[in-house]
Amino acid sequence: MATQDSPGEAFENVDWDEVDAGGGGGLSGLLIAEVTAYVALLAAFAYDYFVLANESPTIGSWNVKDVEWLFALVLVLMFFHVVVPLVRNRRMTAYYWRQFRKNKVAIASLVYLTVLFFIGTLGPLVWAGPNSTIDFATAYAPPYFLGGDLASTDHFFGTDAQGRHLWHLIVYGMRVSFEIGLIATMLSITIGTVVGAVAAYFGGYVDEVLMRYVDIQQTFPVFILLVLLTYLYGASLLLIILLYGVFSWEGIGRLVRSEALQRREEAYVRAANAAGASRGWVIRRHIIPNVSGTVITAATLAIPTFILGEAALSFLGFGDPSTFSWGRTINAGRSDLDSAWWISTIPGLFLFFTVLAFNFVGDALSDAIDPRR
Amino acid sequence: MSSEPLLQVENLTTHFHTDEGTVRAVDGVSFDVSRGETVCLVGESGSGKSVTSESITRIVDIPPGEIVDGSVRFDGQELTEISEKELRKIRGKRIAHVFQNPQDALNPVYTVGTQIGEVMKIHGTEQDKAARRRRAVDLLDRVGIPDPAARVDNYPHEMSGGMKQRVVIAMALAAQPDLLIADEPTTALDVTIQAQILDLLAELQEEFGMSVLFVTHDLGVVAQIADRVVVMYAGKVMERGGVHDVFDNPGHPYTRALLACLPGEGDAETIGGELPSPLDPPEGCRFAARCPYAVEDCRVGDQPELVPVDGHADHTASCIFHQPDYDRSHIDREVDWESGAGTAAADGGVRGDGA
């Protein structure tokens, strides 16, 4: 009886796990693994932040930066709340996979994105930072398949105006793109889902206040704010990601609210109320899991908009000067378009196909999860 | 025999505030449920029986609903005065609900075992996951689900309607409640399954020693399971009493109308007229507008008090013809229920009239 009055933190966490795993046995081991992963990440971050000097590398020659820490956190989160439930609920996963598989373009897109993801996250361990290959003797080298004096297998995709290997720029750009896409999406779907579900379930004034705020935020020009902040404080990738994530959940919030309004009227929500469940419990256990299909689809389609948004910013010269995003490389090669077209074009193609692939995957997912469409 | 009933509902009044005005869904309803007893709330759609059952643990939507007046005493505790938080400890644990439509009452994303375990988890009766699962299997077995050890991992869509209703009942029993409120639990099921579920409820009631408050529009079901009956109409109690008294000697014309509409019992198919507007209920007896026996006195003042029928203190009806000044034989004559109000009143029959 005492536990009713004081549900401990651990107890709350168990619930979250079950929400995502959809039940099943052997929870506690997984929970321990997840908590351990967070603690390890936090400890590594604290060590890097407090012990190591600012510019000294964290692992090998790689100085892990704040965005990369955040990215690692998001990856751990995704592992425990996307990959693990998929593996544990094999039956459901197999069902969705059969639906998803019908869309051949989406399969190709998924393969492309997976390859890109692994090259992007692990590539910087293999290939040195673009600045380390600066060599004016090999500047403007064309891609190997075009031939020419400077063409070399050493820089297969050619080099830019400073002799940076284009492939290195592309690999580092992949990581930036995934960082933007995943972190900002994670932020925006979390906020959007919570706000939408709370607004729908509580209704009344809570709903009114939250949704009016959504209206205000929707009319708020995030892009101009970003440009202004960049102008005032200098650009930083972290700032861009956070602003995109925190100021672009309105759409998901609305979507979740409308979906949750229907779920709220379901008999199982009434049954849960009648069984003595608290409001928080009903939202967590019954409303959010039943809107997750909508959320997943919306999230997949949100990723490319964030990637494009950052590329646009970088192209305009408001990007983070210390990161090599695709937008920045495209912008840098703009003036040499007639003499060295590859500098802009090749990263541009990667950007184009990445955005396209996310859209295809998102479409196929929405078809697989929601058969009404 | 415990002296105090398990549940005592006194003058319960629930209103809904809508754009058109205040809907008086439940208007001063009183009844009680003793330990181990089955009480049926009967009435046609819109009579306020479901709202009554939901007002007991305040699971009625508030707002727009509001419990304006009345008292609900449950095992010595006044439920209308305790906080939402306190009430949550009673819901599910001491008073469980079973709803009408089993198709929707289960969450599609969880296995039935998880959902049965949820009630134990909410109330902390079973902390250990493995123990919850064992109990879920045991409960599924008790509600008559074959191969419960395998079925416990099924998702709701893998079960038939009758099985789902059994699961819903298992969920309700999970915390071993003292009172089970079943709101038309068999209405959405076909007739053979209905009978099975009713038998099951009767069995479980005996086994668990629960009280059951059964909400239904079906007098056939009432005859099968009830110990006592509360007949409701337009938010008011029309008649209350033991099931035999009410069926053998119905005191209120409305009860008689319902019985007459029972297939195989009476010859009527419908009761003429419609339910009065809950926004602006008529003066006098709520049923007067459809009652063939209605006289002038039926249409003035408040709903008549519940008075004993033929001197039985525990069988009461809210009809003026049971009051000392009126002649009961007036409402014993054969009438055509479909023809509507006042058709049998033409020849008087009221003693007070001549004076």
CSV table of N, CA, C and O in Angstrom, one decimal, chain A residues 1 3-5 11 14-15 18-19 22 24-25 27 91 267-268 270-271 273-278 281 285-286 289-290, chain B residues 54 59 88-89 91-93 95 97 99 104-110 114 118-119 121-124 127 129 153 155 158:
chain,number,residue,atom,x,y,z
A,1,MET,N,0.8,-1.2,0.0
A,1,MET,CA,0.0,0.0,0.0
A,1,MET,C,0.9,1.3,0.0
A,1,MET,O,0.5,2.2,-0.6
A,3,THR,N,3.5,1.8,-1.4
A,3,THR,CA,4.1,2.1,-2.7
A,3,THR,C,3.1,3.0,-3.6
A,3,THR,O,3.6,3.6,-4.5
A,4,GLN,N,1.9,2.9,-3.3
A,4,GLN,CA,0.9,3.7,-4.0
A,4,GLN,C,1.2,5.1,-3.9
A,4,GLN,O,1.0,5.9,-4.8
A,5,ASP,N,1.5,5.5,-2.6
A,5,ASP,CA,1.7,6.9,-2.3
A,5,ASP,C,3.0,7.4,-2.9
A,5,ASP,O,3.1,8.6,-3.2
A,11,PHE,N,10.5,3.0,-10.5
A,11,PHE,CA,9.2,2.5,-10.9
A,11,PHE,C,8.7,3.2,-12.1
A,11,PHE,O,8.2,2.6,-13.1
A,14,VAL,N,10.5,2.0,-15.2
A,14,VAL,CA,10.1,0.7,-15.7
A,14,VAL,C,8.9,0.9,-16.6
A,14,VAL,O,8.8,0.3,-17.6
A,15,ASP,N,8.0,1.8,-16.2
A,15,ASP,CA,6.8,2.1,-17.0
A,15,ASP,C,7.2,2.5,-18.4
A,15,ASP,O,6.7,2.0,-19.4
A,18,GLU,N,8.3,-0.3,-20.5
A,18,GLU,CA,7.2,-1.2,-21.0
A,18,GLU,C,6.4,-0.6,-22.1
A,18,GLU,O,6.0,-1.2,-23.0
A,19,VAL,N,6.3,0.8,-22.0
A,19,VAL,CA,5.5,1.5,-23.0
A,19,VAL,C,6.2,1.2,-24.4
A,19,VAL,O,5.5,0.8,-25.3
A,22,GLY,N,6.3,-2.7,-25.2
A,22,GLY,CA,5.0,-3.3,-25.4
A,22,GLY,C,4.9,-4.6,-24.5
A,22,GLY,O,4.3,-5.5,-25.0
A,24,GLY,N,6.1,-8.0,-22.2
A,24,GLY,CA,7.1,-9.0,-22.4
A,24,GLY,C,7.9,-9.1,-21.1
A,24,GLY,O,7.8,-8.3,-20.2
A,25,GLY,N,8.8,-10.2,-21.1
A,25,GLY,CA,9.5,-10.4,-19.8
A,25,GLY,C,10.9,-9.9,-19.9
A,25,GLY,O,11.3,-9.3,-20.8
A,27,LEU,N,12.6,-7.4,-18.0
A,27,LEU,CA,12.7,-6.0,-18.1
A,27,LEU,C,13.9,-5.5,-17.4
A,27,LEU,O,14.7,-4.7,-17.9
A,91,ARG,N,7.3,-10.4,-33.6
A,91,ARG,CA,6.1,-10.7,-34.4
A,91,ARG,C,5.6,-9.4,-35.0
A,91,ARG,O,5.3,-9.3,-36.2
A,267,ALA,N,-12.7,3.3,-25.1
A,267,ALA,CA,-13.1,2.6,-23.9
A,267,ALA,C,-12.0,2.2,-23.0
A,267,ALA,O,-12.2,2.2,-21.8
A,268,TYR,N,-10.8,1.9,-23.6
A,268,TYR,CA,-9.8,1.4,-22.7
A,268,TYR,C,-9.2,2.5,-21.8
A,268,TYR,O,-8.7,2.3,-20.7
A,270,ARG,N,-11.2,4.9,-20.6
A,270,ARG,CA,-12.3,5.0,-19.6
A,270,ARG,C,-12.0,3.8,-18.6
A,270,ARG,O,-12.2,4.0,-17.4
A,271,ALA,N,-11.7,2.6,-19.1
A,271,ALA,CA,-11.5,1.5,-18.3
A,271,ALA,C,-10.3,1.7,-17.4
A,271,ALA,O,-10.4,1.4,-16.2
A,273,ASN,N,-9.2,4.6,-16.3
A,273,ASN,CA,-9.7,5.6,-15.3
A,273,ASN,C,-10.5,4.8,-14.2
A,273,ASN,O,-10.3,5.1,-13.0
A,274,ALA,N,-11.4,4.0,-14.6
A,274,ALA,CA,-12.2,3.2,-13.7
A,274,ALA,C,-11.4,2.3,-12.9
A,274,ALA,O,-11.8,1.8,-11.8
A,275,ALA,N,-10.2,1.9,-13.4
A,275,ALA,CA,-9.4,1.0,-12.6
A,275,ALA,C,-8.5,1.7,-11.7
A,275,ALA,O,-7.6,1.1,-11.0
A,276,GLY,N,-8.6,3.0,-11.6
A,276,GLY,CA,-7.8,3.8,-10.6
A,276,GLY,C,-6.5,4.3,-11.1
A,276,GLY,O,-5.7,4.7,-10.3
A,277,ALA,N,-6.3,4.3,-12.4
A,277,ALA,CA,-5.1,4.9,-13.0
A,277,ALA,C,-5.1,6.4,-12.9
A,277,ALA,O,-6.1,7.0,-13.0
A,278,SER,N,-3.9,7.0,-12.6
A,278,SER,CA,-3.8,8.4,-12.5
A,278,SER,C,-3.7,9.0,-13.9
A,278,SER,O,-3.5,8.2,-14.9
A,281,TRP,N,-0.4,8.2,-15.7
A,281,TRP,CA,-0.4,6.8,-16.1
A,281,TRP,C,-1.2,6.6,-17.4
A,281,TRP,O,-0.7,6.0,-18.3
A,285,ARG,N,0.8,5.3,-20.5
A,285,ARG,CA,0.5,3.9,-20.9
A,285,ARG,C,-0.5,3.7,-22.0
A,285,ARG,O,-0.5,2.7,-22.7
A,286,HIS,N,-1.4,4.6,-22.1
A,286,HIS,CA,-2.5,4.3,-23.0
A,286,HIS,C,-2.6,5.3,-24.2
A,286,HIS,O,-3.0,4.9,-25.3
A,289,PRO,N,1.4,5.5,-26.4
A,289,PRO,CA,1.7,4.3,-27.2
A,289,PRO,C,0.7,4.2,-28.4
A,289,PRO,O,1.1,3.6,-29.4
A,290,ASN,N,-0.5,4.7,-28.2
A,290,ASN,CA,-1.5,4.5,-29.3
A,290,ASN,C,-1.4,5.6,-30.3
A,290,ASN,O,-2.1,5.6,-31.3
B,54,GLU,N,-21.8,5.4,-13.0
B,54,GLU,CA,-20.5,6.1,-13.2
B,54,GLU,C,-20.3,7.2,-12.1
B,54,GLU,O,-19.2,7.6,-11.9
B,59,ILE,N,-16.4,8.5,-12.2
B,59,ILE,CA,-15.7,8.4,-13.5
B,59,ILE,C,-16.5,9.0,-14.6
B,59,ILE,O,-16.1,9.0,-15.7
B,88,ARG,N,-9.0,7.2,-6.4
B,88,ARG,CA,-8.3,6.4,-7.3
B,88,ARG,C,-7.9,5.1,-6.6
B,88,ARG,O,-7.7,4.0,-7.3
B,89,LYS,N,-7.7,5.1,-5.3
B,89,LYS,CA,-7.3,3.9,-4.6
B,89,LYS,C,-8.5,3.0,-4.4
B,89,LYS,O,-8.3,1.8,-4.2
B,91,ARG,N,-11.1,3.0,-6.8
B,91,ARG,CA,-11.4,2.5,-8.2
B,91,ARG,C,-10.5,1.4,-8.6
B,91,ARG,O,-9.3,1.5,-8.4
B,92,GLY,N,-11.1,0.3,-9.1
B,92,GLY,CA,-10.3,-0.8,-9.6
B,92,GLY,C,-10.0,-1.7,-8.4
B,92,GLY,O,-10.0,-2.9,-8.6
B,93,LYS,N,-9.6,-1.2,-7.3
B,93,LYS,CA,-9.2,-2.1,-6.2
B,93,LYS,C,-10.4,-2.5,-5.4
B,93,LYS,O,-10.5,-3.7,-5.0
B,95,ILE,N,-13.8,-1.0,-6.0
B,95,ILE,CA,-15.0,-1.0,-6.8
B,95,ILE,C,-14.5,-1.1,-8.3
B,95,ILE,O,-13.8,-0.2,-8.8
B,97,HIS,N,-15.1,-1.8,-12.5
B,97,HIS,CA,-16.1,-1.6,-13.5
B,97,HIS,C,-15.9,-2.5,-14.7
B,97,HIS,O,-14.7,-2.8,-15.1
B,99,PHE,N,-17.3,-2.6,-18.6
B,99,PHE,CA,-18.1,-1.7,-19.5
B,99,PHE,C,-18.7,-2.6,-20.6
B,99,PHE,O,-18.4,-3.7,-20.8
B,104,ASP,N,-13.6,-2.6,-27.5
B,104,ASP,CA,-12.8,-1.4,-27.3
B,104,ASP,C,-12.2,-1.2,-25.9
B,104,ASP,O,-11.3,-0.4,-25.7
B,105,ALA,N,-12.6,-2.1,-25.0
B,105,ALA,CA,-12.2,-1.9,-23.6
B,105,ALA,C,-10.8,-2.4,-23.4
B,105,ALA,O,-10.2,-2.1,-22.3
B,106,LEU,N,-10.2,-3.0,-24.4
B,106,LEU,CA,-8.8,-3.4,-24.2
B,106,LEU,C,-7.9,-2.6,-25.1
B,106,LEU,O,-8.2,-2.3,-26.3
B,107,ASN,N,-6.7,-2.2,-24.6
B,107,ASN,CA,-5.8,-1.4,-25.3
B,107,ASN,C,-5.1,-2.3,-26.4
B,107,ASN,O,-4.5,-3.3,-26.0
B,108,PRO,N,-5.2,-2.0,-27.6
B,108,PRO,CA,-4.6,-2.9,-28.7
B,108,PRO,C,-3.1,-3.1,-28.6
B,108,PRO,O,-2.6,-4.0,-29.2
B,109,VAL,N,-2.4,-2.2,-27.9
B,109,VAL,CA,-0.9,-2.3,-28.0
B,109,VAL,C,-0.3,-3.2,-26.9
B,109,VAL,O,0.9,-3.5,-26.9
B,110,TYR,N,-1.2,-3.7,-26.0
B,110,TYR,CA,-0.6,-4.6,-24.9
B,110,TYR,C,-1.2,-5.9,-25.0
B,110,TYR,O,-2.4,-6.1,-25.4
B,114,THR,N,-0.6,-8.4,-19.8
B,114,THR,CA,-0.1,-7.1,-19.3
B,114,THR,C,-1.2,-6.2,-18.8
B,114,THR,O,-1.0,-5.6,-17.8
B,118,GLU,N,-1.8,-4.8,-15.1
B,118,GLU,CA,-1.8,-3.4,-14.9
B,118,GLU,C,-2.6,-2.9,-13.6
B,118,GLU,O,-2.1,-2.1,-12.9
B,119,VAL,N,-3.7,-3.6,-13.4
B,119,VAL,CA,-4.6,-3.2,-12.3
B,119,VAL,C,-3.8,-3.5,-11.0
B,119,VAL,O,-3.8,-2.7,-10.0
B,121,LYS,N,-0.6,-3.6,-10.7
B,121,LYS,CA,0.5,-2.7,-10.7
B,121,LYS,C,0.1,-1.3,-10.2
B,121,LYS,O,0.7,-0.7,-9.3
B,122,ILE,N,-1.1,-0.8,-10.7
B,122,ILE,CA,-1.6,0.5,-10.3
B,122,ILE,C,-1.8,0.5,-8.7
B,122,ILE,O,-1.5,1.4,-8.1
B,123,HIS,N,-2.4,-0.6,-8.2
B,123,HIS,CA,-2.7,-0.6,-6.8
B,123,HIS,C,-1.6,-1.3,-6.0
B,123,HIS,O,-1.8,-1.4,-4.8
B,124,GLY,N,-0.5,-1.6,-6.6
B,124,GLY,CA,0.6,-2.2,-5.8
B,124,GLY,C,0.3,-3.5,-5.1
B,124,GLY,O,0.9,-3.8,-4.1
B,127,GLN,N,3.8,-6.6,-6.8
B,127,GLN,CA,4.9,-5.8,-7.3
B,127,GLN,C,5.8,-6.6,-8.3
B,127,GLN,O,6.4,-6.0,-9.2
B,129,LYS,N,6.9,-8.9,-11.3
B,129,LYS,CA,6.3,-9.1,-12.6
B,129,LYS,C,5.9,-10.5,-12.9
B,129,LYS,O,4.9,-10.8,-13.4
B,153,ASP,N,-0.4,-14.2,-23.5
B,153,ASP,CA,0.5,-13.4,-24.3
B,153,ASP,C,-0.2,-12.9,-25.6
B,153,ASP,O,0.4,-12.4,-26.5
B,155,TYR,N,-2.6,-10.7,-28.0
B,155,TYR,CA,-3.1,-9.3,-28.1
B,155,TYR,C,-4.6,-9.3,-28.3
B,155,TYR,O,-5.1,-10.3,-28.8
B,158,GLU,N,-6.4,-10.7,-31.3
B,158,GLU,CA,-6.3,-12.2,-31.5
B,158,GLU,C,-7.4,-13.0,-30.8
B,158,GLU,O,-7.4,-14.2,-30.8
